[in-house]
PDB file of C-alpha atoms in Angstrom:
ATOM      1  CA  MET N 541       0.000   0.000   0.000  1.00 42.00           C
ATOM      2  CA  SER N 542       1.193   3.519  -0.737  1.00 45.00           C
ATOM      3  CA  ASN N 543       0.036   6.934   0.407  1.00 42.00           C
ATOM      4  CA  ARG N 544       1.468   8.514  -2.699  1.00 49.00           C
ATOM      5  CA  ARG N 545      -0.981  10.220  -5.016  1.00 50.00           C
ATOM      6  CA  ARG N 546      -1.817   8.363  -8.201  1.00 52.00           C
ATOM      7  CA  PRO N 547      -1.434  10.244 -11.488  1.00 51.00           C
ATOM      8  CA  ALA N 548      -4.477  12.299 -12.491  1.00 50.00           C
ATOM      9  CA  ARG N 549      -4.658  10.760 -15.955  1.00 56.00           C
ATOM     10  CA  GLY N 550      -7.015   7.796 -15.873  1.00 57.00           C
ATOM     11  CA  ASN N 551      -7.697   8.253 -12.170  1.00 66.00           C
ATOM     12  CA  ARG N 552     -11.477   7.852 -11.770  1.00 79.00           C
ATOM     13  CA  TYR N 553     -11.424   9.304  -8.246  1.00 80.00           C
ATOM     14  CA  ARG N 554      -9.686  12.511  -9.292  1.00 76.00           C
ATOM     15  CA  SER N 555     -11.305  12.974 -12.698  1.00 79.00           C
ATOM     16  CA  GLY N 556     -14.731  11.643 -11.711  1.00 87.00           C
ATOM     17  CA  TYR N 557     -15.481  11.884  -8.028  1.00 91.00           C
ATOM     18  CA  LEU N 558     -13.787  15.220  -7.284  1.00 91.00           C
ATOM     19  CA  THR N 559     -15.765  16.828 -10.105  1.00 90.00           C
ATOM     20  CA  SER N 560     -19.088  15.167  -9.239  1.00 93.00           C
ATOM     21  CA  ILE N 561     -22.195  16.769  -7.761  1.00 94.00           C
ATOM     22  CA  GLU N 562     -22.020  14.175  -4.981  1.00 95.00           C
ATOM     23  CA  TRP N 563     -18.603  15.459  -3.903  1.00 96.00           C
ATOM     24  CA  PHE N 564     -19.710  19.101  -3.999  1.00 96.00           C
ATOM     25  CA  ARG N 565     -22.764  18.275  -1.884  1.00 97.00           C
ATOM     26  CA  ARG N 566     -20.625  16.309   0.599  1.00 97.00           C
ATOM     27  CA  ARG N 567     -18.089  19.134   0.709  1.00 97.00           C
ATOM     28  CA  ALA N 568     -20.788  21.756   1.378  1.00 98.00           C
ATOM     29  CA  ARG N 569     -22.257  19.580   4.141  1.00 98.00           C
ATOM     30  CA  TRP N 570     -18.815  19.163   5.753  1.00 98.00           C
ATOM     31  CA  PHE N 571     -18.222  22.914   5.890  1.00 98.00           C
ATOM     32  CA  ARG N 572     -21.734  23.532   7.235  1.00 98.00           C
ATOM     33  CA  GLU N 573     -21.319  20.887   9.969  1.00 97.00           C
ATOM     34  CA  GLU N 574     -17.862  22.155  10.911  1.00 97.00           C
ATOM     35  CA  ALA N 575     -19.086  25.741  11.233  1.00 97.00           C
ATOM     36  CA  GLU N 576     -22.150  24.662  13.243  1.00 97.00           C
ATOM     37  CA  THR N 577     -20.025  22.553  15.614  1.00 97.00           C
ATOM     38  CA  TYR N 578     -17.023  24.841  16.113  1.00 96.00           C
ATOM     39  CA  GLY N 579     -18.270  28.246  14.981  1.00 96.00           C
ATOM     40  CA  VAL N 580     -15.255  28.613  12.722  1.00 96.00           C
ATOM     41  CA  VAL N 581     -13.434  26.495  10.146  1.00 98.00           C
ATOM     42  CA  ARG N 582      -9.648  26.319  10.435  1.00 97.00           C
ATOM     43  CA  CYS N 583      -6.829  25.019   8.273  1.00 97.00           C
ATOM     44  CA  ALA N 584      -5.433  21.819   9.784  1.00 97.00           C
ATOM     45  CA  VAL N 585      -1.884  22.961   8.990  1.00 97.00           C
ATOM     46  CA  CYS N 586      -1.651  26.626  10.040  1.00 95.00           C
ATOM     47  CA  LEU N 587      -4.857  26.803  12.115  1.00 95.00           C
ATOM     48  CA  GLY N 588      -5.831  29.949  10.237  1.00 96.00           C
ATOM     49  CA  ARG N 589      -9.505  30.676   9.681  1.00 97.00           C
ATOM     50  CA  GLY N 590     -11.092  29.918   6.354  1.00 97.00           C
ATOM     51  CA  THR N 591     -14.294  29.272   4.469  1.00 97.00           C
ATOM     52  CA  SER N 592     -15.509  26.824   1.859  1.00 97.00           C
ATOM     53  CA  SER N 593     -14.219  29.215  -0.798  1.00 97.00           C
ATOM     54  CA  THR N 594     -10.728  29.609   0.724  1.00 98.00           C
ATOM     55  CA  LEU N 595     -10.104  26.054   1.981  1.00 98.00           C
ATOM     56  CA  GLU N 596      -9.914  22.630   0.353  1.00 97.00           C
ATOM     57  CA  LEU N 597     -10.664  19.268   1.939  1.00 97.00           C
ATOM     58  CA  HIS N 598      -8.021  16.576   2.343  1.00 97.00           C
ATOM     59  CA  HIS N 599      -9.125  12.934   2.580  1.00 96.00           C
ATOM     60  CA  LEU N 600      -7.726  10.970   5.511  1.00 95.00           C
ATOM     61  CA  ASP N 601      -9.668   7.909   4.413  1.00 91.00           C
ATOM     62  CA  TYR N 602     -11.387   6.944   1.171  1.00 89.00           C
ATOM     63  CA  ARG N 603     -13.578   4.130   2.501  1.00 89.00           C
ATOM     64  CA  GLY N 604     -16.780   6.155   2.154  1.00 91.00           C
ATOM     65  CA  VAL N 605     -16.163   6.923  -1.512  1.00 93.00           C
ATOM     66  CA  ALA N 606     -17.527   4.434  -4.019  1.00 92.00           C
ATOM     67  CA  GLU N 607     -18.399   4.440  -7.661  1.00 92.00           C
ATOM     68  CA  VAL N 608     -21.933   3.150  -8.148  1.00 92.00           C
ATOM     69  CA  PRO N 609     -23.385   1.365 -11.172  1.00 89.00           C
ATOM     70  CA  GLY N 610     -24.656   3.774 -13.767  1.00 85.00           C
ATOM     71  CA  GLY N 611     -21.753   6.200 -13.446  1.00 81.00           C
ATOM     72  CA  GLY N 612     -22.544   7.960 -10.174  1.00 90.00           C
ATOM     73  CA  TRP N 613     -20.706   8.157  -6.887  1.00 94.00           C
ATOM     74  CA  ARG N 614     -21.481   7.533  -3.235  1.00 93.00           C
ATOM     75  CA  ALA N 615     -20.041  10.278  -1.036  1.00 94.00           C
ATOM     76  CA  GLY N 616     -20.118   8.524   2.307  1.00 94.00           C
ATOM     77  CA  GLU N 617     -17.017   9.943   3.976  1.00 94.00           C
ATOM     78  CA  GLU N 618     -17.295  10.328   7.723  1.00 96.00           C
ATOM     79  CA  HIS N 619     -16.877  13.911   8.926  1.00 97.00           C
ATOM     80  CA  GLY N 620     -13.574  12.981  10.601  1.00 96.00           C
ATOM     81  CA  ASP N 621     -12.226  11.515   7.359  1.00 96.00           C
ATOM     82  CA  LEU N 622     -11.858  15.035   5.928  1.00 98.00           C
ATOM     83  CA  LEU N 623      -9.658  17.963   6.994  1.00 98.00           C
ATOM     84  CA  ALA N 624      -9.781  21.552   5.768  1.00 98.00           C
ATOM     85  CA  VAL N 625      -6.505  22.974   4.460  1.00 98.00           C
ATOM     86  CA  HIS N 626      -5.482  26.080   2.548  1.00 97.00           C
ATOM     87  CA  PRO N 627      -4.726  25.241  -1.109  1.00 97.00           C
ATOM     88  CA  ASP N 628      -0.966  25.855  -0.736  1.00 96.00           C
ATOM     89  CA  HIS N 629      -0.876  23.692   2.387  1.00 96.00           C
ATOM     90  CA  HIS N 630      -2.861  20.979   0.589  1.00 96.00           C
ATOM     91  CA  ARG N 631      -0.321  21.003  -2.229  1.00 96.00           C
ATOM     92  CA  MET N 632       2.558  20.890   0.282  1.00 96.00           C
ATOM     93  CA  LEU N 633       0.856  18.055   2.168  1.00 96.00           C
ATOM     94  CA  HIS N 634       0.581  15.937  -0.976  1.00 93.00           C
ATOM     95  CA  GLN N 635       4.144  16.776  -2.012  1.00 94.00           C
ATOM     96  CA  LEU N 636       5.359  15.588   1.383  1.00 94.00           C
ATOM     97  CA  LEU N 637       3.274  12.401   1.225  1.00 93.00           C
ATOM     98  CA  ASP N 638       4.605  11.770  -2.290  1.00 90.00           C
ATOM     99  CA  SER N 639       8.275  12.456  -1.515  1.00 92.00           C
ATOM    100  CA  ASP N 640       8.825  11.222   2.056  1.00 91.00           C
ATOM    101  CA  LYS N 641       9.709   7.526   1.914  1.00 90.00           C
ATOM    102  CA  VAL N 642       8.493   6.783   5.444  1.00 91.00           C
ATOM    103  CA  LEU N 643       5.161   8.584   5.073  1.00 90.00           C
ATOM    104  CA  GLY N 644       4.613   7.105   1.630  1.00 83.00           C
ATOM    105  CA  LYS N 645       4.962   3.556   2.959  1.00 84.00           C
ATOM    106  CA  MET N 646       2.895   3.900   6.131  1.00 86.00           C
ATOM    107  CA  ARG N 647       0.045   1.403   6.294  1.00 83.00           C
ATOM    108  CA  ASN N 648      -2.465   3.993   7.446  1.00 90.00           C
ATOM    109  CA  ARG N 649      -3.181   7.115   5.368  1.00 92.00           C
ATOM    110  CA  ARG N 650      -4.674   8.915   8.367  1.00 95.00           C
ATOM    111  CA  ASP N 651      -1.468   8.506  10.395  1.00 95.00           C
ATOM    112  CA  ALA N 652       0.711   9.447   7.419  1.00 95.00           C
ATOM    113  CA  SER N 653      -1.352  12.595   6.813  1.00 96.00           C
ATOM    114  CA  MET N 654      -1.287  13.609  10.477  1.00 96.00           C
ATOM    115  CA  GLN N 655       2.496  13.156  10.645  1.00 95.00           C
ATOM    116  CA  ALA N 656       2.890  15.171   7.434  1.00 96.00           C
ATOM    117  CA  ILE N 657       0.721  17.947   8.903  1.00 97.00           C
ATOM    118  CA  ALA N 658       2.890  17.995  12.042  1.00 97.00           C
ATOM    119  CA  LYS N 659       6.023  18.310   9.862  1.00 96.00           C
ATOM    120  CA  LEU N 660       4.459  21.176   7.902  1.00 96.00           C
ATOM    121  CA  ARG N 661       3.489  22.972  11.128  1.00 95.00           C
ATOM    122  CA  ARG N 662       7.084  22.731  12.348  1.00 95.00           C
ATOM    123  CA  ARG N 663       8.295  24.164   9.028  1.00 93.00           C
ATOM    124  CA  ILE N 664       5.870  27.076   9.328  1.00 91.00           C
ATOM    125  CA  ILE N 665       6.903  27.785  12.912  1.00 89.00           C
ATOM    126  CA  ARG N 666      10.601  27.734  11.969  1.00 91.00           C
ATOM    127  CA  ALA N 667       9.935  30.103   9.052  1.00 90.00           C
ATOM    128  CA  VAL N 668       8.004  32.526  11.275  1.00 86.00           C
ATOM    129  CA  MET N 669      10.686  32.420  13.979  1.00 88.00           C
ATOM    130  CA  ALA N 670      13.418  33.064  11.397  1.00 90.00           C
ATOM    131  CA  ALA N 671      11.612  36.067   9.905  1.00 80.00           C
TER     132      ALA N 671
END
């Protein structure tokens, strides 16, 4: 098993699910639930505030996602299987998961993602302290 991202070309999840109405409905519901529960939505990396238009969602687990017969999708991710991140942090998170040999080989994507987020936070703190 690998936590590395598969190429976009021919990837049904990336070219199908992430452009589907089911995903956009699930995404909207996640942001609504997060705001109702916590009053604010924060980036998992920098903890900065954001909204559904300024944050993306990172999957910690794909078990709730399934392609259904007839070409549709089932968006059954648990709320805790998704984390909000700023677009640059999301890109950095995937780059780290793709390039770090230890994170890429971890058996559990959730643990690999959480360790990558911790590494990114440390990088941000070091950069702020150095400035």
